[in-house]
Amino acid sequence: MKDFTLIVLIKDRPEFFERWVDYTILKKPNYSILISDGGKKKIDKSKLLKLSVNKIRYKYKRFSYDKNYLQFCKKIYQSLKICKSKYVSLCADDDFYIDESFSRGVKFLKKNKNYVCYGAKMITFGASNKYDIVNSIPTNFNTMYKNNKINDNSLLSKDRLFFFLKNSNFVIFHYIIKRDILKDVYKKTLKSNLTIPNLIDIYANSLIYCKGLVKTSNEIIRMKQYHSSSDAKSRDMSITLADNKFFKENQGLIDKLTKHILPEQKKNKYYLMKEIEKNFMKII
């Protein structure tokens, strides 16, 4: 696939990257890969050599250290500027993708111009041995979004936004997305003055839903391991709510979303803001 790139966001964790390299060599993907490194330590170049020897199409780019979530988002934005493919997907080195789903997703987006991203269900798993989290037997398999309504076909961005707030179907790190759309989303995110990771993610996902239709199929697109250093483990909502900046940033986010969808609505701004706030609290 010449028009698709998988952007792999890494930060140290050499044991995870080594396993991801071995999995990628086994799968022999037919698309390009951009490895975006925000780690503090230098990568083991022998792992990159393994990719080269096995003729995996990849580029490696080292960025500034991901000292916080904003720097991480900046890395994503810069990666999207480097990448020239029309479609992209973000992942980490603890993700295992089903390549056939990428092909189906790209074909779907090419055929359906009103859709901005395509995804599917995801299986999460843990590890049976806490002392060997990389190579132990997988346990605690679970399918994300299996009980949620997963598609909304409304042409109104307000309806799609409320669908997301009610169903919490996050797409940024799970789906195939049009690169120009995702690049614009992260450009706006970096200018938003938001600093709390959960609120940043909610804002970015909200913008995706506002920009176009989202397709979620019933297939499995990837497996993800949950572990002590996984990004998902750091998304403890109790920490978000306890942050002394939460109230201010929460109100700022609601205001931004209100302004974003206000032009297509006949309702006044105050009423629309209250409606968003009411739905927004369901995701928190």
Short mmCIF file of N, CA, C and O in Angstrom, two decimals, residues 121-126 138-147 220 222-226:
data_model
loop_
_atom_site.label_atom_id
_atom_site.label_comp_id
_atom_site.label_asym_id
_atom_site.label_seq_id
_atom_site.Cartn_x
_atom_site.Cartn_y
_atom_site.Cartn_z
N LYS A 121 -12.70 -3.33 16.18
CA LYS A 121 -12.59 -3.64 17.59
C LYS A 121 -11.14 -3.97 17.96
O LYS A 121 -10.31 -4.26 17.10
N MET A 122 -10.86 -3.94 19.24
CA MET A 122 -9.51 -4.17 19.73
C MET A 122 -9.54 -5.15 20.90
O MET A 122 -10.41 -5.07 21.76
N ILE A 123 -8.62 -6.08 20.90
CA ILE A 123 -8.49 -7.02 22.01
C ILE A 123 -7.34 -6.56 22.91
O ILE A 123 -6.24 -6.28 22.43
N THR A 124 -7.61 -6.44 24.18
CA THR A 124 -6.56 -6.10 25.15
C THR A 124 -6.20 -7.35 25.95
O THR A 124 -7.02 -8.26 26.10
N PHE A 125 -4.98 -7.37 26.45
CA PHE A 125 -4.56 -8.51 27.25
C PHE A 125 -3.50 -8.10 28.25
O PHE A 125 -2.86 -7.05 28.11
N GLY A 126 -3.35 -8.89 29.27
CA GLY A 126 -2.33 -8.66 30.28
C GLY A 126 -1.25 -9.71 30.16
O GLY A 126 -1.09 -10.35 29.12
N PRO A 138 -0.06 -14.53 27.53
CA PRO A 138 -1.11 -13.50 27.63
C PRO A 138 -2.30 -13.98 28.46
O PRO A 138 -2.67 -15.16 28.41
N THR A 139 -2.87 -13.08 29.24
CA THR A 139 -4.04 -13.40 30.06
C THR A 139 -5.04 -12.25 30.00
O THR A 139 -4.76 -11.19 29.44
N ASN A 140 -6.21 -12.46 30.59
CA ASN A 140 -7.23 -11.42 30.75
C ASN A 140 -7.61 -10.77 29.41
O ASN A 140 -7.62 -9.55 29.28
N PHE A 141 -7.93 -11.58 28.43
CA PHE A 141 -8.35 -11.05 27.14
C PHE A 141 -9.69 -10.34 27.27
O PHE A 141 -10.60 -10.80 27.94
N ASN A 142 -9.78 -9.20 26.59
CA ASN A 142 -11.02 -8.43 26.64
C ASN A 142 -11.19 -7.68 25.32
O ASN A 142 -10.21 -7.20 24.74
N THR A 143 -12.43 -7.58 24.86
CA THR A 143 -12.71 -6.84 23.63
C THR A 143 -13.24 -5.47 23.96
O THR A 143 -14.27 -5.33 24.61
N MET A 144 -12.55 -4.43 23.51
CA MET A 144 -13.00 -3.06 23.76
C MET A 144 -14.14 -2.70 22.82
O MET A 144 -14.17 -3.11 21.67
N TYR A 145 -15.07 -1.90 23.33
CA TYR A 145 -16.21 -1.35 22.59
C TYR A 145 -17.25 -2.41 22.20
O TYR A 145 -18.12 -2.15 21.40
N LYS A 146 -17.16 -3.61 22.76
CA LYS A 146 -18.07 -4.66 22.32
C LYS A 146 -19.53 -4.37 22.69
O LYS A 146 -20.44 -4.88 22.05
N ASN A 147 -19.77 -3.54 23.72
CA ASN A 147 -21.13 -3.26 24.15
C ASN A 147 -21.63 -1.89 23.70
O ASN A 147 -22.75 -1.50 23.99
N ILE A 220 -11.60 -7.52 14.16
CA ILE A 220 -10.55 -7.18 15.13
C ILE A 220 -9.39 -6.56 14.36
O ILE A 220 -8.87 -7.16 13.43
N ARG A 222 -6.61 -4.93 16.04
CA ARG A 222 -5.33 -5.02 16.74
C ARG A 222 -5.50 -5.63 18.12
O ARG A 222 -6.61 -5.72 18.66
N MET A 223 -4.35 -6.04 18.69
CA MET A 223 -4.29 -6.48 20.08
C MET A 223 -3.32 -5.56 20.81
O MET A 223 -2.31 -5.13 20.24
N LYS A 224 -3.64 -5.25 22.04
CA LYS A 224 -2.80 -4.34 22.82
C LYS A 224 -2.57 -4.93 24.21
O LYS A 224 -3.51 -5.36 24.88
N GLN A 225 -1.32 -4.87 24.64
CA GLN A 225 -0.99 -5.36 25.97
C GLN A 225 -1.07 -4.23 27.00
O GLN A 225 -0.49 -3.17 26.80
N TYR A 226 -1.80 -4.47 28.07
CA TYR A 226 -1.81 -3.54 29.20
C TYR A 226 -0.74 -3.97 30.20
O TYR A 226 -0.65 -5.15 30.57
#
